[in-house]
Amino acid sequence: MKTVDYYMSLAYRMEFIEDKEEGGYTVSFPELRGCITCGETLEKAYNNAMDAKREWIIAALEDCIEIPEPIDVDDYSGQFKLRIPKSLHKSLSDHSKREGISMNQYCLYLLSKYDAVYEYK
């Protein structure tokens, strides 16, 4: 039987939609029907989305609802190498320490944040 941690480790696609009238962002996971949340900032929306994803998965497991896995992830390893200037490396490291998260998590947050913004321009 697959666990919450198993499903949380999968790379589900996240969709961020800016609410230009009232402010904030709505976030959903297209493969997880009905898993939707919001936040006043992209960071809060992302954090709320991760909480919503976990709770959605827990509820689905408890109710024996089939949980779909992400589409087309087999073509990607989830890793890539990127050469960056030493000064940027230091800055990213400093910011991630200030936030209390790993640099990988911080960079994932930044990439997700700006990829979502780019998608809706």
Backbone as XML, in Angstrom:
<?xml version="1.0"?>
<chain id="A" units="angstrom">
  <residue number="1" name="MET">
    <atom name="N" x="0.839" y="-1.186" z="0.000"/>
    <atom name="CA" x="0.000" y="0.000" z="0.000"/>
    <atom name="C" x="0.884" y="1.249" z="0.000"/>
  </residue>
  <residue number="2" name="LYS">
    <atom name="N" x="0.523" y="2.211" z="-0.837"/>
    <atom name="CA" x="1.291" y="3.447" z="-0.940"/>
    <atom name="C" x="0.889" y="4.383" z="0.194"/>
  </residue>
  <residue number="3" name="THR">
    <atom name="N" x="1.864" y="5.131" z="0.693"/>
    <atom name="CA" x="1.670" y="5.982" z="1.863"/>
    <atom name="C" x="1.530" y="7.454" z="1.476"/>
  </residue>
  <residue number="4" name="VAL">
    <atom name="N" x="1.170" y="8.265" z="2.455"/>
    <atom name="CA" x="1.097" y="9.716" z="2.269"/>
    <atom name="C" x="2.453" y="10.236" z="1.799"/>
  </residue>
  <residue number="5" name="ASP">
    <atom name="N" x="3.522" y="9.781" z="2.448"/>
    <atom name="CA" x="4.861" y="10.244" z="2.071"/>
    <atom name="C" x="5.196" y="9.890" z="0.630"/>
  </residue>
  <residue number="6" name="TYR">
    <atom name="N" x="4.758" y="8.711" z="0.183"/>
    <atom name="CA" x="4.986" y="8.321" z="-1.203"/>
    <atom name="C" x="4.334" y="9.337" z="-2.144"/>
  </residue>
  <residue number="7" name="TYR">
    <atom name="N" x="3.055" y="9.609" z="-1.929"/>
    <atom name="CA" x="2.342" y="10.547" z="-2.802"/>
    <atom name="C" x="2.885" y="11.976" z="-2.671"/>
  </residue>
  <residue number="8" name="MET">
    <atom name="N" x="3.295" y="12.376" z="-1.475"/>
    <atom name="CA" x="3.859" y="13.723" z="-1.287"/>
    <atom name="C" x="5.173" y="13.882" z="-2.050"/>
  </residue>
  <residue number="9" name="SER">
    <atom name="N" x="5.883" y="12.790" z="-2.252"/>
    <atom name="CA" x="7.169" y="12.864" z="-2.948"/>
    <atom name="C" x="7.010" y="12.964" z="-4.467"/>
  </residue>
  <residue number="10" name="LEU">
    <atom name="N" x="5.809" y="12.719" z="-4.960"/>
    <atom name="CA" x="5.587" y="12.775" z="-6.397"/>
    <atom name="C" x="5.439" y="14.223" z="-6.873"/>
  </residue>
  <residue number="11" name="ALA">
    <atom name="N" x="5.865" y="14.466" z="-8.087"/>
    <atom name="CA" x="5.883" y="15.820" z="-8.643"/>
    <atom name="C" x="4.568" y="16.135" z="-9.359"/>
  </residue>
  <residue number="12" name="TYR">
    <atom name="N" x="3.551" y="16.425" z="-8.560"/>
    <atom name="CA" x="2.272" y="16.835" z="-9.136"/>
    <atom name="C" x="2.388" y="18.257" z="-9.659"/>
  </residue>
  <residue number="13" name="ARG">
    <atom name="N" x="1.747" y="18.507" z="-10.789"/>
    <atom name="CA" x="1.761" y="19.844" z="-11.373"/>
    <atom name="C" x="0.889" y="20.771" z="-10.533"/>
  </residue>
  <residue number="14" name="MET">
    <atom name="N" x="1.413" y="21.960" z="-10.264"/>
    <atom name="CA" x="0.685" y="22.982" z="-9.507"/>
    <atom name="C" x="0.318" y="24.107" z="-10.447"/>
  </residue>
  <residue number="15" name="GLU">
    <atom name="N" x="-0.907" y="24.600" z="-10.325"/>
    <atom name="CA" x="-1.331" y="25.751" z="-11.119"/>
    <atom name="C" x="-1.616" y="26.916" z="-10.176"/>
  </residue>
  <residue number="16" name="PHE">
    <atom name="N" x="-0.953" y="28.042" z="-10.417"/>
    <atom name="CA" x="-1.148" y="29.262" z="-9.640"/>
    <atom name="C" x="-1.940" y="30.239" z="-10.503"/>
  </residue>
  <residue number="17" name="ILE">
    <atom name="N" x="-3.011" y="30.791" z="-9.949"/>
    <atom name="CA" x="-3.802" y="31.799" z="-10.651"/>
    <atom name="C" x="-3.908" y="33.020" z="-9.752"/>
  </residue>
  <residue number="18" name="GLU">
    <atom name="N" x="-3.467" y="34.156" z="-10.279"/>
    <atom name="CA" x="-3.529" y="35.401" z="-9.517"/>
    <atom name="C" x="-4.949" y="35.952" z="-9.536"/>
  </residue>
  <residue number="19" name="ASP">
    <atom name="N" x="-5.430" y="36.377" z="-8.379"/>
    <atom name="CA" x="-6.742" y="37.034" z="-8.282"/>
    <atom name="C" x="-6.483" y="38.530" z="-8.345"/>
  </residue>
  <residue number="20" name="LYS">
    <atom name="N" x="-6.639" y="39.109" z="-9.513"/>
    <atom name="CA" x="-6.297" y="40.518" z="-9.719"/>
    <atom name="C" x="-7.305" y="41.463" z="-9.085"/>
  </residue>
  <residue number="21" name="GLU">
    <atom name="N" x="-8.517" y="40.979" z="-8.837"/>
    <atom name="CA" x="-9.534" y="41.843" z="-8.226"/>
    <atom name="C" x="-9.389" y="41.927" z="-6.715"/>
  </residue>
  <residue number="22" name="GLU">
    <atom name="N" x="-9.244" y="40.786" z="-6.062"/>
    <atom name="CA" x="-9.195" y="40.768" z="-4.598"/>
    <atom name="C" x="-7.794" y="40.549" z="-4.043"/>
  </residue>
  <residue number="23" name="GLY">
    <atom name="N" x="-6.853" y="40.233" z="-4.900"/>
    <atom name="CA" x="-5.484" y="39.977" z="-4.466"/>
    <atom name="C" x="-5.287" y="38.522" z="-4.081"/>
  </residue>
  <residue number="24" name="GLY">
    <atom name="N" x="-4.053" y="38.128" z="-3.993"/>
    <atom name="CA" x="-3.723" y="36.768" z="-3.615"/>
    <atom name="C" x="-3.690" y="35.831" z="-4.812"/>
  </residue>
  <residue number="25" name="TYR">
    <atom name="N" x="-3.534" y="34.556" z="-4.487"/>
    <atom name="CA" x="-3.376" y="33.533" z="-5.513"/>
    <atom name="C" x="-4.189" y="32.298" z="-5.140"/>
  </residue>
  <residue number="26" name="THR">
    <atom name="N" x="-4.734" y="31.650" z="-6.156"/>
    <atom name="CA" x="-5.387" y="30.362" z="-5.992"/>
    <atom name="C" x="-4.437" y="29.315" z="-6.557"/>
  </residue>
  <residue number="27" name="VAL">
    <atom name="N" x="-4.325" y="28.184" z="-5.860"/>
    <atom name="CA" x="-3.435" y="27.117" z="-6.294"/>
    <atom name="C" x="-4.227" y="25.823" z="-6.359"/>
  </residue>
  <residue number="28" name="SER">
    <atom name="N" x="-3.997" y="25.066" z="-7.433"/>
    <atom name="CA" x="-4.636" y="23.758" z="-7.546"/>
    <atom name="C" x="-3.644" y="22.752" z="-8.107"/>
  </residue>
  <residue number="29" name="PHE">
    <atom name="N" x="-3.999" y="21.479" z="-7.933"/>
    <atom name="CA" x="-3.244" y="20.361" z="-8.487"/>
    <atom name="C" x="-4.180" y="19.671" z="-9.475"/>
  </residue>
  <residue number="30" name="PRO">
    <atom name="N" x="-4.001" y="19.878" z="-10.782"/>
    <atom name="CA" x="-4.939" y="19.329" z="-11.756"/>
    <atom name="C" x="-5.178" y="17.823" z="-11.647"/>
  </residue>
  <residue number="31" name="GLU">
    <atom name="N" x="-4.152" y="17.047" z="-11.308"/>
    <atom name="CA" x="-4.333" y="15.596" z="-11.194"/>
    <atom name="C" x="-5.086" y="15.192" z="-9.926"/>
  </residue>
  <residue number="32" name="LEU">
    <atom name="N" x="-5.142" y="16.082" z="-8.933"/>
    <atom name="CA" x="-5.821" y="15.783" z="-7.668"/>
    <atom name="C" x="-7.127" y="16.580" z="-7.635"/>
  </residue>
  <residue number="33" name="ARG">
    <atom name="N" x="-8.137" y="16.035" z="-8.257"/>
    <atom name="CA" x="-9.423" y="16.737" z="-8.433"/>
    <atom name="C" x="-9.956" y="17.280" z="-7.109"/>
  </residue>
  <residue number="34" name="GLY">
    <atom name="N" x="-10.197" y="18.591" z="-7.082"/>
    <atom name="CA" x="-10.752" y="19.230" z="-5.899"/>
    <atom name="C" x="-9.713" y="19.702" z="-4.899"/>
  </residue>
  <residue number="35" name="CYS">
    <atom name="N" x="-8.438" y="19.441" z="-5.155"/>
    <atom name="CA" x="-7.381" y="19.902" z="-4.248"/>
    <atom name="C" x="-7.016" y="21.319" z="-4.653"/>
  </residue>
  <residue number="36" name="ILE">
    <atom name="N" x="-7.534" y="22.264" z="-3.884"/>
    <atom name="CA" x="-7.380" y="23.681" z="-4.219"/>
    <atom name="C" x="-7.255" y="24.491" z="-2.933"/>
  </residue>
  <residue number="37" name="THR">
    <atom name="N" x="-6.480" y="25.550" z="-2.986"/>
    <atom name="CA" x="-6.301" y="26.425" z="-1.837"/>
    <atom name="C" x="-5.919" y="27.811" z="-2.342"/>
  </residue>
  <residue number="38" name="CYS">
    <atom name="N" x="-5.602" y="28.697" z="-1.424"/>
    <atom name="CA" x="-5.212" y="30.047" z="-1.826"/>
    <atom name="C" x="-4.241" y="30.618" z="-0.802"/>
  </residue>
  <residue number="39" name="GLY">
    <atom name="N" x="-3.707" y="31.787" z="-1.113"/>
    <atom name="CA" x="-2.808" y="32.484" z="-0.204"/>
    <atom name="C" x="-2.657" y="33.921" z="-0.637"/>
  </residue>
  <residue number="40" name="GLU">
    <atom name="N" x="-2.336" y="34.777" z="0.318"/>
    <atom name="CA" x="-2.201" y="36.210" z="0.038"/>
    <atom name="C" x="-0.981" y="36.521" z="-0.822"/>
  </residue>
  <residue number="41" name="THR">
    <atom name="N" x="0.083" y="35.714" z="-0.684"/>
    <atom name="CA" x="1.302" y="35.885" z="-1.479"/>
    <atom name="C" x="1.604" y="34.557" z="-2.156"/>
  </residue>
  <residue number="42" name="LEU">
    <atom name="N" x="2.524" y="34.566" z="-3.125"/>
    <atom name="CA" x="2.915" y="33.312" z="-3.772"/>
    <atom name="C" x="3.502" y="32.336" z="-2.760"/>
  </residue>
  <residue number="43" name="GLU">
    <atom name="N" x="4.298" y="32.849" z="-1.836"/>
    <atom name="CA" x="4.912" y="31.978" z="-0.831"/>
    <atom name="C" x="3.849" y="31.337" z="0.057"/>
  </residue>
  <residue number="44" name="LYS">
    <atom name="N" x="2.889" y="32.140" z="0.537"/>
    <atom name="CA" x="1.824" y="31.594" z="1.377"/>
    <atom name="C" x="0.961" y="30.630" z="0.575"/>
  </residue>
  <residue number="45" name="ALA">
    <atom name="N" x="0.687" y="30.967" z="-0.675"/>
    <atom name="CA" x="-0.114" y="30.082" z="-1.526"/>
    <atom name="C" x="0.602" y="28.746" z="-1.728"/>
  </residue>
  <residue number="46" name="TYR">
    <atom name="N" x="1.910" y="28.787" z="-1.951"/>
    <atom name="CA" x="2.693" y="27.557" z="-2.120"/>
    <atom name="C" x="2.651" y="26.717" z="-0.846"/>
  </residue>
  <residue number="47" name="ASN">
    <atom name="N" x="2.904" y="27.343" z="0.285"/>
    <atom name="CA" x="2.892" y="26.610" z="1.567"/>
    <atom name="C" x="1.516" y="26.025" z="1.847"/>
  </residue>
  <residue number="48" name="ASN">
    <atom name="N" x="0.452" y="26.801" z="1.593"/>
    <atom name="CA" x="-0.915" y="26.303" z="1.784"/>
    <atom name="C" x="-1.204" y="25.144" z="0.833"/>
  </residue>
  <residue number="49" name="ALA">
    <atom name="N" x="-0.661" y="25.239" z="-0.387"/>
    <atom name="CA" x="-0.877" y="24.168" z="-1.364"/>
    <atom name="C" x="-0.247" y="22.863" z="-0.898"/>
  </residue>
  <residue number="50" name="MET">
    <atom name="N" x="0.934" y="22.945" z="-0.313"/>
    <atom name="CA" x="1.582" y="21.721" z="0.171"/>
    <atom name="C" x="0.777" y="21.113" z="1.325"/>
  </residue>
  <residue number="51" name="ASP">
    <atom name="N" x="0.225" y="21.956" z="2.194"/>
    <atom name="CA" x="-0.642" y="21.462" z="3.275"/>
    <atom name="C" x="-1.922" y="20.848" z="2.708"/>
  </residue>
  <residue number="52" name="ALA">
    <atom name="N" x="-2.518" y="21.526" z="1.725"/>
    <atom name="CA" x="-3.752" y="21.028" z="1.121"/>
    <atom name="C" x="-3.518" y="19.700" z="0.411"/>
  </residue>
  <residue number="53" name="LYS">
    <atom name="N" x="-2.386" y="19.598" z="-0.270"/>
    <atom name="CA" x="-2.038" y="18.343" z="-0.954"/>
    <atom name="C" x="-1.951" y="17.200" z="0.054"/>
  </residue>
  <residue number="54" name="ARG">
    <atom name="N" x="-1.264" y="17.424" z="1.165"/>
    <atom name="CA" x="-1.126" y="16.382" z="2.199"/>
    <atom name="C" x="-2.498" y="15.985" z="2.744"/>
  </residue>
  <residue number="55" name="GLU">
    <atom name="N" x="-3.317" y="16.962" z="3.079"/>
    <atom name="CA" x="-4.646" y="16.661" z="3.641"/>
    <atom name="C" x="-5.542" y="15.962" z="2.618"/>
  </residue>
  <residue number="56" name="TRP">
    <atom name="N" x="-5.455" y="16.348" z="1.356"/>
    <atom name="CA" x="-6.230" y="15.710" z="0.304"/>
    <atom name="C" x="-5.836" y="14.244" z="0.188"/>
  </residue>
  <residue number="57" name="ILE">
    <atom name="N" x="-4.537" y="13.985" z="0.200"/>
    <atom name="CA" x="-4.037" y="12.613" z="0.090"/>
    <atom name="C" x="-4.471" y="11.786" z="1.299"/>
  </residue>
  <residue number="58" name="ILE">
    <atom name="N" x="-4.348" y="12.351" z="2.498"/>
    <atom name="CA" x="-4.772" y="11.638" z="3.711"/>
    <atom name="C" x="-6.242" y="11.257" z="3.615"/>
  </residue>
  <residue number="59" name="ALA">
    <atom name="N" x="-7.091" y="12.215" z="3.222"/>
    <atom name="CA" x="-8.533" y="11.950" z="3.114"/>
    <atom name="C" x="-8.815" y="10.891" z="2.051"/>
  </residue>
  <residue number="60" name="ALA">
    <atom name="N" x="-8.128" y="10.970" z="0.925"/>
    <atom name="CA" x="-8.342" y="9.990" z="-0.147"/>
    <atom name="C" x="-7.941" y="8.587" z="0.314"/>
  </residue>
  <residue number="61" name="LEU">
    <atom name="N" x="-6.823" y="8.472" z="1.022"/>
    <atom name="CA" x="-6.401" y="7.166" z="1.530"/>
    <atom name="C" x="-7.397" y="6.620" z="2.546"/>
  </residue>
  <residue number="62" name="GLU">
    <atom name="N" x="-7.876" y="7.479" z="3.443"/>
    <atom name="CA" x="-8.839" y="7.043" z="4.459"/>
    <atom name="C" x="-10.152" y="6.588" z="3.833"/>
  </residue>
  <residue number="63" name="ASP">
    <atom name="N" x="-10.554" y="7.233" z="2.732"/>
    <atom name="CA" x="-11.818" y="6.904" z="2.077"/>
    <atom name="C" x="-11.648" y="5.901" z="0.930"/>
  </residue>
  <residue number="64" name="CYS">
    <atom name="N" x="-10.435" y="5.355" z="0.807"/>
    <atom name="CA" x="-10.130" y="4.365" z="-0.252"/>
    <atom name="C" x="-10.423" y="4.911" z="-1.648"/>
  </residue>
  <residue number="65" name="ILE">
    <atom name="N" x="-10.151" y="6.188" z="-1.853"/>
    <atom name="CA" x="-10.307" y="6.819" z="-3.162"/>
    <atom name="C" x="-8.998" y="6.655" z="-3.922"/>
  </residue>
  <residue number="66" name="GLU">
    <atom name="N" x="-9.107" y="6.246" z="-5.166"/>
    <atom name="CA" x="-7.910" y="6.065" z="-5.981"/>
    <atom name="C" x="-7.216" y="7.406" z="-6.190"/>
  </residue>
  <residue number="67" name="ILE">
    <atom name="N" x="-5.924" y="7.429" z="-5.959"/>
    <atom name="CA" x="-5.134" y="8.654" z="-6.103"/>
    <atom name="C" x="-4.330" y="8.536" z="-7.398"/>
  </residue>
  <residue number="68" name="PRO">
    <atom name="N" x="-4.620" y="9.400" z="-8.371"/>
    <atom name="CA" x="-3.854" y="9.335" z="-9.620"/>
    <atom name="C" x="-2.425" y="9.802" z="-9.399"/>
  </residue>
  <residue number="69" name="GLU">
    <atom name="N" x="-1.525" y="9.252" z="-10.184"/>
    <atom name="CA" x="-0.141" y="9.693" z="-10.116"/>
    <atom name="C" x="0.089" y="10.742" z="-11.199"/>
  </residue>
  <residue number="70" name="PRO">
    <atom name="N" x="1.111" y="11.571" z="-11.040"/>
    <atom name="CA" x="1.382" y="12.619" z="-12.022"/>
    <atom name="C" x="1.574" y="12.042" z="-13.428"/>
  </residue>
  <residue number="71" name="ILE">
    <atom name="N" x="1.224" y="12.828" z="-14.399"/>
    <atom name="CA" x="1.315" y="12.419" z="-15.797"/>
    <atom name="C" x="2.685" y="12.790" z="-16.365"/>
  </residue>
  <residue number="72" name="ASP">
    <atom name="N" x="3.260" y="11.887" z="-17.151"/>
    <atom name="CA" x="4.490" y="12.131" z="-17.903"/>
    <atom name="C" x="5.722" y="12.458" z="-17.065"/>
  </residue>
  <residue number="73" name="VAL">
    <atom name="N" x="5.792" y="12.018" z="-15.834"/>
    <atom name="CA" x="6.991" y="12.322" z="-15.041"/>
    <atom name="C" x="8.146" y="11.371" z="-15.330"/>
  </residue>
  <residue number="74" name="ASP">
    <atom name="N" x="7.871" y="10.246" z="-15.989"/>
    <atom name="CA" x="8.930" y="9.274" z="-16.260"/>
    <atom name="C" x="9.993" y="9.802" z="-17.216"/>
  </residue>
  <residue number="75" name="ASP">
    <atom name="N" x="9.642" y="10.819" z="-17.990"/>
    <atom name="CA" x="10.597" y="11.376" z="-18.944"/>
    <atom name="C" x="11.611" y="12.314" z="-18.294"/>
  </residue>
  <residue number="76" name="TYR">
    <atom name="N" x="11.425" y="12.612" z="-17.017"/>
    <atom name="CA" x="12.281" y="13.575" z="-16.333"/>
    <atom name="C" x="12.795" y="12.988" z="-15.030"/>
  </residue>
  <residue number="77" name="SER">
    <atom name="N" x="14.042" y="13.271" z="-14.718"/>
    <atom name="CA" x="14.644" y="12.732" z="-13.504"/>
    <atom name="C" x="14.349" y="13.587" z="-12.274"/>
  </residue>
  <residue number="78" name="GLY">
    <atom name="N" x="13.968" y="14.859" z="-12.478"/>
    <atom name="CA" x="13.776" y="15.765" z="-11.355"/>
    <atom name="C" x="15.072" y="16.429" z="-10.934"/>
  </residue>
  <residue number="79" name="GLN">
    <atom name="N" x="16.095" y="16.224" z="-11.720"/>
    <atom name="CA" x="17.389" y="16.821" z="-11.394"/>
    <atom name="C" x="17.985" y="17.468" z="-12.644"/>
  </residue>
  <residue number="80" name="PHE">
    <atom name="N" x="18.713" y="18.547" z="-12.444"/>
    <atom name="CA" x="19.520" y="19.122" z="-13.511"/>
    <atom name="C" x="20.655" y="19.892" z="-12.865"/>
  </residue>
  <residue number="81" name="LYS">
    <atom name="N" x="21.745" y="19.998" z="-13.597"/>
    <atom name="CA" x="22.892" y="20.749" z="-13.090"/>
    <atom name="C" x="22.818" y="22.164" z="-13.627"/>
  </residue>
  <residue number="82" name="LEU">
    <atom name="N" x="23.204" y="23.084" z="-12.777"/>
    <atom name="CA" x="23.160" y="24.486" z="-13.152"/>
    <atom name="C" x="24.388" y="25.180" z="-12.577"/>
  </residue>
  <residue number="83" name="ARG">
    <atom name="N" x="25.159" y="25.772" z="-13.434"/>
    <atom name="CA" x="26.307" y="26.554" z="-12.983"/>
    <atom name="C" x="25.838" y="27.982" z="-12.746"/>
  </residue>
  <residue number="84" name="ILE">
    <atom name="N" x="26.160" y="28.498" z="-11.570"/>
    <atom name="CA" x="25.763" y="29.872" z="-11.236"/>
    <atom name="C" x="26.969" y="30.609" z="-10.670"/>
  </residue>
  <residue number="85" name="PRO">
    <atom name="N" x="26.937" y="31.920" z="-10.716"/>
    <atom name="CA" x="28.037" y="32.686" z="-10.121"/>
    <atom name="C" x="28.137" y="32.418" z="-8.617"/>
  </residue>
  <residue number="86" name="LYS">
    <atom name="N" x="29.338" y="32.478" z="-8.104"/>
    <atom name="CA" x="29.560" y="32.238" z="-6.673"/>
    <atom name="C" x="28.760" y="33.210" z="-5.815"/>
  </residue>
  <residue number="87" name="SER">
    <atom name="N" x="28.634" y="34.441" z="-6.264"/>
    <atom name="CA" x="27.895" y="35.429" z="-5.478"/>
    <atom name="C" x="26.408" y="35.055" z="-5.385"/>
  </residue>
  <residue number="88" name="LEU">
    <atom name="N" x="25.832" y="34.527" z="-6.459"/>
    <atom name="CA" x="24.441" y="34.085" z="-6.434"/>
    <atom name="C" x="24.288" y="32.861" z="-5.541"/>
  </residue>
  <residue number="89" name="HIS">
    <atom name="N" x="25.246" y="31.956" z="-5.603"/>
    <atom name="CA" x="25.238" y="30.768" z="-4.740"/>
    <atom name="C" x="25.213" y="31.191" z="-3.269"/>
  </residue>
  <residue number="90" name="LYS">
    <atom name="N" x="26.060" y="32.157" z="-2.912"/>
    <atom name="CA" x="26.106" y="32.648" z="-1.535"/>
    <atom name="C" x="24.773" y="33.277" z="-1.150"/>
  </residue>
  <residue number="91" name="SER">
    <atom name="N" x="24.230" y="34.099" z="-2.039"/>
    <atom name="CA" x="22.960" y="34.771" z="-1.757"/>
    <atom name="C" x="21.836" y="33.759" z="-1.545"/>
  </residue>
  <residue number="92" name="LEU">
    <atom name="N" x="21.739" y="32.765" z="-2.406"/>
    <atom name="CA" x="20.710" y="31.726" z="-2.254"/>
    <atom name="C" x="20.896" y="30.952" z="-0.954"/>
  </residue>
  <residue number="93" name="SER">
    <atom name="N" x="22.128" y="30.663" z="-0.631"/>
    <atom name="CA" x="22.433" y="29.957" z="0.619"/>
    <atom name="C" x="22.017" y="30.782" z="1.826"/>
  </residue>
  <residue number="94" name="ASP">
    <atom name="N" x="22.364" y="32.069" z="1.812"/>
    <atom name="CA" x="22.000" y="32.960" z="2.922"/>
    <atom name="C" x="20.483" y="33.058" z="3.087"/>
  </residue>
  <residue number="95" name="HIS">
    <atom name="N" x="19.763" y="33.230" z="1.970"/>
    <atom name="CA" x="18.309" y="33.356" z="2.036"/>
    <atom name="C" x="17.654" y="32.070" z="2.545"/>
  </residue>
  <residue number="96" name="SER">
    <atom name="N" x="18.142" y="30.932" z="2.094"/>
    <atom name="CA" x="17.547" y="29.666" z="2.536"/>
    <atom name="C" x="17.794" y="29.440" z="4.027"/>
  </residue>
  <residue number="97" name="LYS">
    <atom name="N" x="18.957" y="29.816" z="4.504"/>
    <atom name="CA" x="19.249" y="29.698" z="5.940"/>
    <atom name="C" x="18.323" y="30.601" z="6.740"/>
  </residue>
  <residue number="98" name="ARG">
    <atom name="N" x="18.107" y="31.820" z="6.245"/>
    <atom name="CA" x="17.220" y="32.756" z="6.921"/>
    <atom name="C" x="15.790" y="32.206" z="7.002"/>
  </residue>
  <residue number="99" name="GLU">
    <atom name="N" x="15.369" y="31.482" z="5.964"/>
    <atom name="CA" x="14.028" y="30.890" z="5.934"/>
    <atom name="C" x="13.968" y="29.565" z="6.700"/>
  </residue>
  <residue number="100" name="GLY">
    <atom name="N" x="15.118" y="29.024" z="7.054"/>
    <atom name="CA" x="15.151" y="27.767" z="7.806"/>
    <atom name="C" x="14.868" y="26.537" z="6.957"/>
  </residue>
  <residue number="101" name="ILE">
    <atom name="N" x="15.197" y="26.622" z="5.661"/>
    <atom name="CA" x="14.991" y="25.487" z="4.763"/>
    <atom name="C" x="16.270" y="25.217" z="3.979"/>
  </residue>
  <residue number="102" name="SER">
    <atom name="N" x="16.326" y="24.068" z="3.324"/>
    <atom name="CA" x="17.511" y="23.751" z="2.537"/>
    <atom name="C" x="17.562" y="24.646" z="1.301"/>
  </residue>
  <residue number="103" name="MET">
    <atom name="N" x="18.740" y="24.752" z="0.737"/>
    <atom name="CA" x="18.880" y="25.555" z="-0.459"/>
    <atom name="C" x="18.095" y="24.926" z="-1.607"/>
  </residue>
  <residue number="104" name="ASN">
    <atom name="N" x="18.037" y="23.595" z="-1.676"/>
    <atom name="CA" x="17.244" y="22.929" z="-2.705"/>
    <atom name="C" x="15.772" y="23.319" z="-2.582"/>
  </residue>
  <residue number="105" name="GLN">
    <atom name="N" x="15.234" y="23.298" z="-1.364"/>
    <atom name="CA" x="13.834" y="23.676" z="-1.160"/>
    <atom name="C" x="13.607" y="25.135" z="-1.547"/>
  </residue>
  <residue number="106" name="TYR">
    <atom name="N" x="14.532" y="25.995" z="-1.177"/>
    <atom name="CA" x="14.407" y="27.415" z="-1.489"/>
    <atom name="C" x="14.424" y="27.636" z="-3.006"/>
  </residue>
  <residue number="107" name="CYS">
    <atom name="N" x="15.352" y="26.975" z="-3.693"/>
    <atom name="CA" x="15.428" y="27.118" z="-5.151"/>
    <atom name="C" x="14.180" y="26.539" z="-5.822"/>
  </residue>
  <residue number="108" name="LEU">
    <atom name="N" x="13.664" y="25.428" z="-5.295"/>
    <atom name="CA" x="12.429" y="24.858" z="-5.831"/>
    <atom name="C" x="11.281" y="25.849" z="-5.672"/>
  </residue>
  <residue number="109" name="TYR">
    <atom name="N" x="11.199" y="26.470" z="-4.507"/>
    <atom name="CA" x="10.172" y="27.488" z="-4.266"/>
    <atom name="C" x="10.293" y="28.617" z="-5.294"/>
  </residue>
  <residue number="110" name="LEU">
    <atom name="N" x="11.521" y="29.137" z="-5.488"/>
    <atom name="CA" x="11.721" y="30.246" z="-6.427"/>
    <atom name="C" x="11.374" y="29.838" z="-7.852"/>
  </residue>
  <residue number="111" name="LEU">
    <atom name="N" x="11.822" y="28.656" z="-8.252"/>
    <atom name="CA" x="11.521" y="28.196" z="-9.612"/>
    <atom name="C" x="10.022" y="28.020" z="-9.801"/>
  </residue>
  <residue number="112" name="SER">
    <atom name="N" x="9.352" y="27.417" z="-8.828"/>
    <atom name="CA" x="7.905" y="27.213" z="-8.920"/>
    <atom name="C" x="7.176" y="28.547" z="-8.978"/>
  </residue>
  <residue number="113" name="LYS">
    <atom name="N" x="7.605" y="29.450" z="-8.125"/>
    <atom name="CA" x="6.971" y="30.777" z="-8.051"/>
    <atom name="C" x="7.071" y="31.501" z="-9.386"/>
  </residue>
  <residue number="114" name="TYR">
    <atom name="N" x="8.257" y="31.568" z="-9.934"/>
    <atom name="CA" x="8.441" y="32.328" z="-11.157"/>
    <atom name="C" x="7.976" y="31.569" z="-12.391"/>
  </residue>
  <residue number="115" name="ASP">
    <atom name="N" x="7.985" y="30.260" z="-12.361"/>
    <atom name="CA" x="7.440" y="29.490" z="-13.469"/>
    <atom name="C" x="5.929" y="29.694" z="-13.550"/>
  </residue>
  <residue number="116" name="ALA">
    <atom name="N" x="5.272" y="29.744" z="-12.396"/>
    <atom name="CA" x="3.819" y="29.967" z="-12.369"/>
    <atom name="C" x="3.488" y="31.364" z="-12.879"/>
  </residue>
  <residue number="117" name="VAL">
    <atom name="N" x="4.268" y="32.348" z="-12.480"/>
    <atom name="CA" x="4.037" y="33.719" z="-12.947"/>
    <atom name="C" x="4.239" y="33.784" z="-14.460"/>
  </residue>
  <residue number="118" name="TYR">
    <atom name="N" x="5.281" y="33.136" z="-14.958"/>
    <atom name="CA" x="5.579" y="33.137" z="-16.389"/>
    <atom name="C" x="4.451" y="32.484" z="-17.181"/>
  </residue>
  <residue number="119" name="GLU">
    <atom name="N" x="3.887" y="31.405" z="-16.660"/>
    <atom name="CA" x="2.851" y="30.646" z="-17.367"/>
    <atom name="C" x="1.614" y="31.477" z="-17.635"/>
  </residue>
  <residue number="120" name="TYR">
    <atom name="N" x="1.301" y="32.422" z="-16.764"/>
    <atom name="CA" x="0.066" y="33.190" z="-16.894"/>
    <atom name="C" x="0.283" y="34.578" z="-17.470"/>
  </residue>
  <residue number="121" name="LYS">
    <atom name="N" x="1.441" y="34.841" z="-18.049"/>
    <atom name="CA" x="1.675" y="36.151" z="-18.686"/>
    <atom name="C" x="1.246" y="36.099" z="-20.122"/>
  </residue>
</chain>
